Amino acid sequence: MNKIVTISREFGSGGRELGRRLSEELDFAYYDQEIIAEIAKRTKLAGDYVQQIIERKPAFSFPIHVGNTFQVPGGELVRQKAAVYHEQCRLLKELSEKSDCVIVGRCADYILSGCLPYRIFVYSDMESKKERCRLKGEQDKDLSDKELKHRILEVDKRRSDYYAFVTGQSWGEKHNYDLCISTKGISVREAASCIAQMLSGSVRMRND
Amino acid sequence: MNKIVTISREFGSGGRELGRRLSEELDFAYYDQEIIAEIAKRTKLAGDYVQQIIERKPAFSFPIHVGNTFQVPGGELVRQKAAVYHEQCRLLKELSEKSDCVIVGRCADYILSGCLPYRIFVYSDMESKKERCRLKGEQDKDLSDKELKHRILEVDKRRSDYYAFVTGQSWGEKHNYDLCISTKGISVREAASCIAQMLSGSVRMRND
């Protein structure tokens, strides 16, 4: 069985950077935006649209008496969302069978639970997250402090809702993860190097 | 300002071992049961009794109209609990001023928050905790599986109640900590070594 590390992360916490650096340290494949692009290709939908669907709660919960033979408002949208979700599951499984890998987001910790992934949750305090967003995000540069905070909370609310919908679990609740790490006041590079070292020595990640 | 690492831990998770090993790796002082012994000495109460008080919610919340001039049932007990709690705060502050240190339990993460401690929470799944208790705890060897689970949950409930009472925060809620680590399937020794390495490189723990 291949070794899988999954990264869940609060928006602006540096989780993506930690995942990327961890994949380099461990010499694992790294999947993040590539997953969106591939789902878009397979479902023949636009990448931006897939991204939007994947970070929102899928609206599968239409009334149970509505069968396929009825026209429902938004029926096409529901079908698209279902298609994206199923493609996401299929793709994650394919990737996990291909090689050792680090996967960022996409509920991979839950969808691939059969592969016993090492599940990391990355978080930080609001001040550090705002600072990181301003440093990294082109689109966040001109937002006021209040607008930026609102954006961070909004993205995390969507992630949390989507995760709860797909998994029935709480996003960020530590018992759903093996490691929860705050990036406040630490070097993400150093953290990635230390986690990689710890994983290389662990029963679950050893190469024997 | 001295560098402080605090360890909060679920019962049976190996938090104490992680704390001890971390103090060795960092060459920091280590305080755990010593705190109980010192409080016992200062309050002239028995060590076991102090331990019992310290892991239970202090009953400060007697009716507000009960003044010092009235005899209240359990009044002496309330005074003892208050004395132990205040001695605990005083002692933790003294220790933090003495040298760099690792402190296990005693709400040190909250009481010493002014020292900006690096706050670690150690947890694990129930099966691993039961296994560790059977390996380490003399008194847990003869308990049935059900009894042991009950004991683990009971100790953690007391810790959680005590922490909530003293701090007004949730015990184990990740935003109250810098790192939450599960010991399931990892080597505690390896984890301690990696965390020490990460801390040595971090802004908050650097020797410059």
PDB file of N, CA, C and O in Angstrom, chain B residues 103-168:
ATOM      1  N   ILE B 103       6.722  21.809  31.383  1.00  0.00           N
ATOM      2  CA  ILE B 103       5.805  21.576  32.503  1.00  0.00           C
ATOM      3  C   ILE B 103       4.635  20.721  32.015  1.00  0.00           C
ATOM      4  O   ILE B 103       3.994  21.059  31.013  1.00  0.00           O
ATOM      5  N   VAL B 104       4.376  19.626  32.729  1.00  0.00           N
ATOM      6  CA  VAL B 104       3.268  18.737  32.349  1.00  0.00           C
ATOM      7  C   VAL B 104       2.037  19.073  33.193  1.00  0.00           C
ATOM      8  O   VAL B 104       2.102  19.095  34.423  1.00  0.00           O
ATOM      9  N   GLY B 105       0.925  19.307  32.555  1.00  0.00           N
ATOM     10  CA  GLY B 105      -0.356  19.507  33.240  1.00  0.00           C
ATOM     11  C   GLY B 105      -0.452  20.809  34.012  1.00  0.00           C
ATOM     12  O   GLY B 105       0.222  21.794  33.706  1.00  0.00           O
ATOM     13  N   ARG B 106      -1.328  20.802  35.027  1.00  0.00           N
ATOM     14  CA  ARG B 106      -1.517  21.914  35.993  1.00  0.00           C
ATOM     15  C   ARG B 106      -2.006  23.210  35.335  1.00  0.00           C
ATOM     16  O   ARG B 106      -1.751  24.298  35.837  1.00  0.00           O
ATOM     17  N   CYS B 107      -2.632  23.127  34.171  1.00  0.00           N
ATOM     18  CA  CYS B 107      -3.128  24.323  33.450  1.00  0.00           C
ATOM     19  C   CYS B 107      -2.007  25.327  33.206  1.00  0.00           C
ATOM     20  O   CYS B 107      -2.261  26.548  33.109  1.00  0.00           O
ATOM     21  N   ALA B 108      -0.767  24.844  33.111  1.00  0.00           N
ATOM     22  CA  ALA B 108       0.377  25.754  32.973  1.00  0.00           C
ATOM     23  C   ALA B 108       0.296  26.569  31.683  1.00  0.00           C
ATOM     24  O   ALA B 108       0.749  27.717  31.637  1.00  0.00           O
ATOM     25  N   ASP B 109      -0.291  25.988  30.635  1.00  0.00           N
ATOM     26  CA  ASP B 109      -0.414  26.716  29.362  1.00  0.00           C
ATOM     27  C   ASP B 109      -1.182  28.015  29.563  1.00  0.00           C
ATOM     28  O   ASP B 109      -0.874  29.037  28.957  1.00  0.00           O
ATOM     29  N   TYR B 110      -2.184  27.973  30.428  1.00  0.00           N
ATOM     30  CA  TYR B 110      -3.017  29.150  30.673  1.00  0.00           C
ATOM     31  C   TYR B 110      -2.405  30.052  31.752  1.00  0.00           C
ATOM     32  O   TYR B 110      -2.281  31.255  31.563  1.00  0.00           O
ATOM     33  N   ILE B 111      -2.004  29.425  32.856  1.00  0.00           N
ATOM     34  CA  ILE B 111      -1.488  30.213  33.992  1.00  0.00           C
ATOM     35  C   ILE B 111      -0.228  30.985  33.594  1.00  0.00           C
ATOM     36  O   ILE B 111      -0.012  32.105  34.031  1.00  0.00           O
ATOM     37  N   LEU B 112       0.573  30.385  32.704  1.00  0.00           N
ATOM     38  CA  LEU B 112       1.817  31.037  32.282  1.00  0.00           C
ATOM     39  C   LEU B 112       1.689  31.705  30.905  1.00  0.00           C
ATOM     40  O   LEU B 112       2.695  31.912  30.223  1.00  0.00           O
ATOM     41  N   SER B 113       0.464  32.019  30.497  1.00  0.00           N
ATOM     42  CA  SER B 113       0.294  32.525  29.128  1.00  0.00           C
ATOM     43  C   SER B 113       1.114  33.800  28.873  1.00  0.00           C
ATOM     44  O   SER B 113       1.533  34.044  27.737  1.00  0.00           O
ATOM     45  N   GLY B 114       1.384  34.543  29.934  1.00  0.00           N
ATOM     46  CA  GLY B 114       2.211  35.753  29.786  1.00  0.00           C
ATOM     47  C   GLY B 114       3.635  35.449  29.357  1.00  0.00           C
ATOM     48  O   GLY B 114       4.328  36.320  28.824  1.00  0.00           O
ATOM     49  N   CYS B 115       4.087  34.222  29.576  1.00  0.00           N
ATOM     50  CA  CYS B 115       5.451  33.822  29.177  1.00  0.00           C
ATOM     51  C   CYS B 115       5.474  33.271  27.751  1.00  0.00           C
ATOM     52  O   CYS B 115       6.508  32.753  27.302  1.00  0.00           O
ATOM     53  N   LEU B 116       4.339  33.327  27.059  1.00  0.00           N
ATOM     54  CA  LEU B 116       4.218  32.787  25.696  1.00  0.00           C
ATOM     55  C   LEU B 116       4.774  31.367  25.583  1.00  0.00           C
ATOM     56  O   LEU B 116       5.687  31.104  24.784  1.00  0.00           O
ATOM     57  N   PRO B 117       4.259  30.438  26.362  1.00  0.00           N
ATOM     58  CA  PRO B 117       4.775  29.060  26.281  1.00  0.00           C
ATOM     59  C   PRO B 117       4.428  28.431  24.936  1.00  0.00           C
ATOM     60  O   PRO B 117       3.465  28.856  24.289  1.00  0.00           O
ATOM     61  N   TYR B 118       5.218  27.447  24.530  1.00  0.00           N
ATOM     62  CA  TYR B 118       4.828  26.614  23.375  1.00  0.00           C
ATOM     63  C   TYR B 118       3.947  25.513  23.945  1.00  0.00           C
ATOM     64  O   TYR B 118       4.382  24.711  24.772  1.00  0.00           O
ATOM     65  N   ARG B 119       2.686  25.481  23.523  1.00  0.00           N
ATOM     66  CA  ARG B 119       1.673  24.645  24.170  1.00  0.00           C
ATOM     67  C   ARG B 119       1.356  23.408  23.339  1.00  0.00           C
ATOM     68  O   ARG B 119       0.863  23.513  22.220  1.00  0.00           O
ATOM     69  N   ILE B 120       1.661  22.259  23.903  1.00  0.00           N
ATOM     70  CA  ILE B 120       1.448  20.991  23.188  1.00  0.00           C
ATOM     71  C   ILE B 120       0.303  20.218  23.838  1.00  0.00           C
ATOM     72  O   ILE B 120       0.217  20.156  25.065  1.00  0.00           O
ATOM     73  N   PHE B 121      -0.574  19.660  23.022  1.00  0.00           N
ATOM     74  CA  PHE B 121      -1.613  18.755  23.531  1.00  0.00           C
ATOM     75  C   PHE B 121      -1.369  17.379  22.930  1.00  0.00           C
ATOM     76  O   PHE B 121      -1.236  17.234  21.718  1.00  0.00           O
ATOM     77  N   VAL B 122      -1.304  16.355  23.793  1.00  0.00           N
ATOM     78  CA  VAL B 122      -1.014  14.990  23.333  1.00  0.00           C
ATOM     79  C   VAL B 122      -2.267  14.134  23.498  1.00  0.00           C
ATOM     80  O   VAL B 122      -2.892  14.153  24.559  1.00  0.00           O
ATOM     81  N   TYR B 123      -2.637  13.418  22.450  1.00  0.00           N
ATOM     82  CA  TYR B 123      -3.844  12.594  22.507  1.00  0.00           C
ATOM     83  C   TYR B 123      -3.617  11.290  21.753  1.00  0.00           C
ATOM     84  O   TYR B 123      -2.563  11.078  21.150  1.00  0.00           O
ATOM     85  N   SER B 124      -4.603  10.419  21.809  1.00  0.00           N
ATOM     86  CA  SER B 124      -4.511   9.192  21.034  1.00  0.00           C
ATOM     87  C   SER B 124      -5.894   8.568  20.935  1.00  0.00           C
ATOM     88  O   SER B 124      -6.851   9.093  21.499  1.00  0.00           O
ATOM     89  N   ASP B 125      -6.007   7.454  20.228  1.00  0.00           N
ATOM     90  CA  ASP B 125      -7.298   6.771  20.162  1.00  0.00           C
ATOM     91  C   ASP B 125      -7.434   5.837  21.377  1.00  0.00           C
ATOM     92  O   ASP B 125      -6.437   5.516  22.033  1.00  0.00           O
ATOM     93  N   MET B 126      -8.641   5.430  21.684  1.00  0.00           N
ATOM     94  CA  MET B 126      -8.909   4.662  22.907  1.00  0.00           C
ATOM     95  C   MET B 126      -8.102   3.352  22.962  1.00  0.00           C
ATOM     96  O   MET B 126      -7.549   3.006  24.009  1.00  0.00           O
ATOM     97  N   GLU B 127      -8.016   2.662  21.838  1.00  0.00           N
ATOM     98  CA  GLU B 127      -7.298   1.366  21.850  1.00  0.00           C
ATOM     99  C   GLU B 127      -5.835   1.549  22.251  1.00  0.00           C
ATOM    100  O   GLU B 127      -5.307   0.814  23.082  1.00  0.00           O
ATOM    101  N   SER B 128      -5.186   2.544  21.642  1.00  0.00           N
ATOM    102  CA  SER B 128      -3.765   2.790  21.953  1.00  0.00           C
ATOM    103  C   SER B 128      -3.610   3.221  23.407  1.00  0.00           C
ATOM    104  O   SER B 128      -2.636   2.848  24.074  1.00  0.00           O
ATOM    105  N   LYS B 129      -4.566   4.006  23.916  1.00  0.00           N
ATOM    106  CA  LYS B 129      -4.462   4.476  25.301  1.00  0.00           C
ATOM    107  C   LYS B 129      -4.616   3.311  26.275  1.00  0.00           C
ATOM    108  O   LYS B 129      -3.881   3.221  27.263  1.00  0.00           O
ATOM    109  N   LYS B 130      -5.546   2.402  25.969  1.00  0.00           N
ATOM    110  CA  LYS B 130      -5.723   1.237  26.846  1.00  0.00           C
ATOM    111  C   LYS B 130      -4.443   0.402  26.855  1.00  0.00           C
ATOM    112  O   LYS B 130      -3.977  -0.039  27.902  1.00  0.00           O
ATOM    113  N   GLU B 131      -3.884   0.209  25.674  1.00  0.00           N
ATOM    114  CA  GLU B 131      -2.659  -0.597  25.546  1.00  0.00           C
ATOM    115  C   GLU B 131      -1.521   0.019  26.372  1.00  0.00           C
ATOM    116  O   GLU B 131      -0.820  -0.676  27.108  1.00  0.00           O
ATOM    117  N   ARG B 132      -1.373   1.339  26.254  1.00  0.00           N
ATOM    118  CA  ARG B 132      -0.308   2.021  26.988  1.00  0.00           C
ATOM    119  C   ARG B 132      -0.532   1.925  28.500  1.00  0.00           C
ATOM    120  O   ARG B 132       0.405   1.713  29.265  1.00  0.00           O
ATOM    121  N   CYS B 133      -1.792   2.069  28.928  1.00  0.00           N
ATOM    122  CA  CYS B 133      -2.105   1.962  30.363  1.00  0.00           C
ATOM    123  C   CYS B 133      -1.740   0.576  30.885  1.00  0.00           C
ATOM    124  O   CYS B 133      -1.163   0.440  31.960  1.00  0.00           O
ATOM    125  N   ARG B 134      -2.042  -0.445  30.118  1.00  0.00           N
ATOM    126  CA  ARG B 134      -1.749  -1.814  30.573  1.00  0.00           C
ATOM    127  C   ARG B 134      -0.241  -2.050  30.656  1.00  0.00           C
ATOM    128  O   ARG B 134       0.248  -2.759  31.530  1.00  0.00           O
ATOM    129  N   LEU B 135       0.482  -1.439  29.717  1.00  0.00           N
ATOM    130  CA  LEU B 135       1.942  -1.601  29.710  1.00  0.00           C
ATOM    131  C   LEU B 135       2.600  -0.852  30.863  1.00  0.00           C
ATOM    132  O   LEU B 135       3.556  -1.335  31.469  1.00  0.00           O
ATOM    133  N   LYS B 136       2.070   0.346  31.152  1.00  0.00           N
ATOM    134  CA  LYS B 136       2.786   1.230  32.087  1.00  0.00           C
ATOM    135  C   LYS B 136       2.196   1.240  33.498  1.00  0.00           C
ATOM    136  O   LYS B 136       2.912   1.407  34.468  1.00  0.00           O
ATOM    137  N   GLY B 137       0.871   1.159  33.577  1.00  0.00           N
ATOM    138  CA  GLY B 137       0.249   1.417  34.870  1.00  0.00           C
ATOM    139  C   GLY B 137       0.065   0.150  35.693  1.00  0.00           C
ATOM    140  O   GLY B 137      -0.701  -0.736  35.295  1.00  0.00           O
ATOM    141  N   GLU B 138       0.716   0.096  36.831  1.00  0.00           N
ATOM    142  CA  GLU B 138       0.614  -1.064  37.717  1.00  0.00           C
ATOM    143  C   GLU B 138      -0.844  -1.306  38.102  1.00  0.00           C
ATOM    144  O   GLU B 138      -1.341  -2.425  38.049  1.00  0.00           O
ATOM    145  N   GLN B 139      -1.534  -0.223  38.413  1.00  0.00           N
ATOM    146  CA  GLN B 139      -2.893  -0.358  38.928  1.00  0.00           C
ATOM    147  C   GLN B 139      -3.930  -0.681  37.841  1.00  0.00           C
ATOM    148  O   GLN B 139      -5.064  -1.029  38.139  1.00  0.00           O
ATOM    149  N   ASP B 140      -3.532  -0.545  36.565  1.00  0.00           N
ATOM    150  CA  ASP B 140      -4.486  -0.780  35.480  1.00  0.00           C
ATOM    151  C   ASP B 140      -4.420  -2.205  34.932  1.00  0.00           C
ATOM    152  O   ASP B 140      -5.237  -2.604  34.110  1.00  0.00           O
ATOM    153  N   LYS B 141      -3.426  -2.967  35.402  1.00  0.00           N
ATOM    154  CA  LYS B 141      -3.171  -4.298  34.822  1.00  0.00           C
ATOM    155  C   LYS B 141      -4.364  -5.241  34.970  1.00  0.00           C
ATOM    156  O   LYS B 141      -4.641  -6.027  34.080  1.00  0.00           O
ATOM    157  N   ASP B 142      -5.047  -5.163  36.118  1.00  0.00           N
ATOM    158  CA  ASP B 142      -6.100  -6.142  36.390  1.00  0.00           C
ATOM    159  C   ASP B 142      -7.503  -5.658  36.040  1.00  0.00           C
ATOM    160  O   ASP B 142      -8.484  -6.340  36.321  1.00  0.00           O
ATOM    161  N   LEU B 143      -7.609  -4.472  35.449  1.00  0.00           N
ATOM    162  CA  LEU B 143      -8.942  -3.963  35.096  1.00  0.00           C
ATOM    163  C   LEU B 143      -9.443  -4.650  33.825  1.00  0.00           C
ATOM    164  O   LEU B 143      -8.654  -5.014  32.955  1.00  0.00           O
ATOM    165  N   SER B 144     -10.767  -4.831  33.744  1.00  0.00           N
ATOM    166  CA  SER B 144     -11.343  -5.351  32.495  1.00  0.00           C
ATOM    167  C   SER B 144     -11.259  -4.232  31.455  1.00  0.00           C
ATOM    168  O   SER B 144     -11.014  -3.066  31.798  1.00  0.00           O
ATOM    169  N   ASP B 145     -11.491  -4.585  30.221  1.00  0.00           N
ATOM    170  CA  ASP B 145     -11.450  -3.611  29.146  1.00  0.00           C
ATOM    171  C   ASP B 145     -12.425  -2.459  29.398  1.00  0.00           C
ATOM    172  O   ASP B 145     -12.077  -1.285  29.210  1.00  0.00           O
ATOM    173  N   LYS B 146     -13.593  -2.838  29.845  1.00  0.00           N
ATOM    174  CA  LYS B 146     -14.653  -1.847  30.105  1.00  0.00           C
ATOM    175  C   LYS B 146     -14.270  -0.939  31.274  1.00  0.00           C
ATOM    176  O   LYS B 146     -14.457   0.284  31.210  1.00  0.00           O
ATOM    177  N   GLU B 147     -13.719  -1.543  32.316  1.00  0.00           N
ATOM    178  CA  GLU B 147     -13.311  -0.766  33.496  1.00  0.00           C
ATOM    179  C   GLU B 147     -12.191   0.208  33.144  1.00  0.00           C
ATOM    180  O   GLU B 147     -12.171   1.353  33.594  1.00  0.00           O
ATOM    181  N   LEU B 148     -11.253  -0.267  32.313  1.00  0.00           N
ATOM    182  CA  LEU B 148     -10.118   0.578  31.935  1.00  0.00           C
ATOM    183  C   LEU B 148     -10.596   1.769  31.098  1.00  0.00           C
ATOM    184  O   LEU B 148     -10.176   2.908  31.316  1.00  0.00           O
ATOM    185  N   LYS B 149     -11.479   1.487  30.161  1.00  0.00           N
ATOM    186  CA  LYS B 149     -12.032   2.570  29.327  1.00  0.00           C
ATOM    187  C   LYS B 149     -12.743   3.595  30.223  1.00  0.00           C
ATOM    188  O   LYS B 149     -12.568   4.815  30.055  1.00  0.00           O
ATOM    189  N   HIS B 150     -13.500   3.091  31.163  1.00  0.00           N
ATOM    190  CA  HIS B 150     -14.224   3.951  32.096  1.00  0.00           C
ATOM    191  C   HIS B 150     -13.242   4.836  32.870  1.00  0.00           C
ATOM    192  O   HIS B 150     -13.457   6.041  33.027  1.00  0.00           O
ATOM    193  N   ARG B 151     -12.148   4.225  33.334  1.00  0.00           N
ATOM    194  CA  ARG B 151     -11.148   4.968  34.104  1.00  0.00           C
ATOM    195  C   ARG B 151     -10.513   6.077  33.255  1.00  0.00           C
ATOM    196  O   ARG B 151     -10.333   7.206  33.709  1.00  0.00           O
ATOM    197  N   ILE B 152     -10.158   5.725  32.015  1.00  0.00           N
ATOM    198  CA  ILE B 152      -9.532   6.705  31.108  1.00  0.00           C
ATOM    199  C   ILE B 152     -10.479   7.891  30.878  1.00  0.00           C
ATOM    200  O   ILE B 152     -10.082   9.060  30.987  1.00  0.00           O
ATOM    201  N   LEU B 153     -11.741   7.566  30.604  1.00  0.00           N
ATOM    202  CA  LEU B 153     -12.714   8.636  30.345  1.00  0.00           C
ATOM    203  C   LEU B 153     -12.944   9.493  31.590  1.00  0.00           C
ATOM    204  O   LEU B 153     -13.088  10.715  31.494  1.00  0.00           O
ATOM    205  N   GLU B 154     -12.914   8.832  32.736  1.00  0.00           N
ATOM    206  CA  GLU B 154     -13.166   9.531  34.000  1.00  0.00           C
ATOM    207  C   GLU B 154     -12.039  10.527  34.312  1.00  0.00           C
ATOM    208  O   GLU B 154     -12.282  11.675  34.665  1.00  0.00           O
ATOM    209  N   VAL B 155     -10.800  10.059  34.168  1.00  0.00           N
ATOM    210  CA  VAL B 155      -9.654  10.954  34.434  1.00  0.00           C
ATOM    211  C   VAL B 155      -9.699  12.154  33.475  1.00  0.00           C
ATOM    212  O   VAL B 155      -9.535  13.300  33.889  1.00  0.00           O
ATOM    213  N   ASP B 156      -9.959  11.882  32.196  1.00  0.00           N
ATOM    214  CA  ASP B 156      -9.999  12.974  31.216  1.00  0.00           C
ATOM    215  C   ASP B 156     -11.157  13.930  31.479  1.00  0.00           C
ATOM    216  O   ASP B 156     -11.027  15.136  31.260  1.00  0.00           O
ATOM    217  N   LYS B 157     -12.276  13.402  31.953  1.00  0.00           N
ATOM    218  CA  LYS B 157     -13.420  14.255  32.284  1.00  0.00           C
ATOM    219  C   LYS B 157     -13.023  15.206  33.418  1.00  0.00           C
ATOM    220  O   LYS B 157     -13.328  16.407  33.371  1.00  0.00           O
ATOM    221  N   ARG B 158     -12.323  14.695  34.411  1.00  0.00           N
ATOM    222  CA  ARG B 158     -11.886  15.534  35.535  1.00  0.00           C
ATOM    223  C   ARG B 158     -10.932  16.616  35.052  1.00  0.00           C
ATOM    224  O   ARG B 158     -11.045  17.787  35.405  1.00  0.00           O
ATOM    225  N   ARG B 159      -9.964  16.210  34.203  1.00  0.00           N
ATOM    226  CA  ARG B 159      -8.994  17.187  33.676  1.00  0.00           C
ATOM    227  C   ARG B 159      -9.714  18.265  32.871  1.00  0.00           C
ATOM    228  O   ARG B 159      -9.410  19.452  32.982  1.00  0.00           O
ATOM    229  N   SER B 160     -10.646  17.819  32.052  1.00  0.00           N
ATOM    230  CA  SER B 160     -11.376  18.747  31.203  1.00  0.00           C
ATOM    231  C   SER B 160     -12.199  19.728  32.044  1.00  0.00           C
ATOM    232  O   SER B 160     -12.207  20.944  31.788  1.00  0.00           O
ATOM    233  N   ASP B 161     -12.881  19.223  33.063  1.00  0.00           N
ATOM    234  CA  ASP B 161     -13.694  20.083  33.943  1.00  0.00           C
ATOM    235  C   ASP B 161     -12.810  21.090  34.685  1.00  0.00           C
ATOM    236  O   ASP B 161     -13.139  22.265  34.789  1.00  0.00           O
ATOM    237  N   TYR B 162     -11.701  20.580  35.211  1.00  0.00           N
ATOM    238  CA  TYR B 162     -10.792  21.436  35.970  1.00  0.00           C
ATOM    239  C   TYR B 162     -10.237  22.544  35.069  1.00  0.00           C
ATOM    240  O   TYR B 162     -10.216  23.718  35.438  1.00  0.00           O
ATOM    241  N   TYR B 163      -9.822  22.163  33.862  1.00  0.00           N
ATOM    242  CA  TYR B 163      -9.255  23.126  32.914  1.00  0.00           C
ATOM    243  C   TYR B 163     -10.297  24.191  32.542  1.00  0.00           C
ATOM    244  O   TYR B 163     -10.004  25.389  32.516  1.00  0.00           O
ATOM    245  N   ALA B 164     -11.512  23.738  32.271  1.00  0.00           N
ATOM    246  CA  ALA B 164     -12.576  24.669  31.890  1.00  0.00           C
ATOM    247  C   ALA B 164     -12.868  25.635  33.041  1.00  0.00           C
ATOM    248  O   ALA B 164     -13.085  26.827  32.832  1.00  0.00           O
ATOM    249  N   PHE B 165     -12.835  25.103  34.267  1.00  0.00           N
ATOM    250  CA  PHE B 165     -13.123  25.939  35.436  1.00  0.00           C
ATOM    251  C   PHE B 165     -12.047  27.013  35.620  1.00  0.00           C
ATOM    252  O   PHE B 165     -12.336  28.184  35.808  1.00  0.00           O
ATOM    253  N   VAL B 166     -10.774  26.578  35.527  1.00  0.00           N
ATOM    254  CA  VAL B 166      -9.663  27.504  35.780  1.00  0.00           C
ATOM    255  C   VAL B 166      -9.499  28.512  34.636  1.00  0.00           C
ATOM    256  O   VAL B 166      -9.244  29.692  34.867  1.00  0.00           O
ATOM    257  N   THR B 167      -9.662  28.041  33.413  1.00  0.00           N
ATOM    258  CA  THR B 167      -9.282  28.874  32.264  1.00  0.00           C
ATOM    259  C   THR B 167     -10.473  29.493  31.525  1.00  0.00           C
ATOM    260  O   THR B 167     -10.296  30.451  30.771  1.00  0.00           O
ATOM    261  N   GLY B 168     -11.640  28.894  31.669  1.00  0.00           N
ATOM    262  CA  GLY B 168     -12.793  29.336  30.880  1.00  0.00           C
ATOM    263  C   GLY B 168     -12.677  28.935  29.425  1.00  0.00           C
ATOM    264  O   GLY B 168     -13.403  29.413  28.560  1.00  0.00           O
TER     265      GLY B 168
END
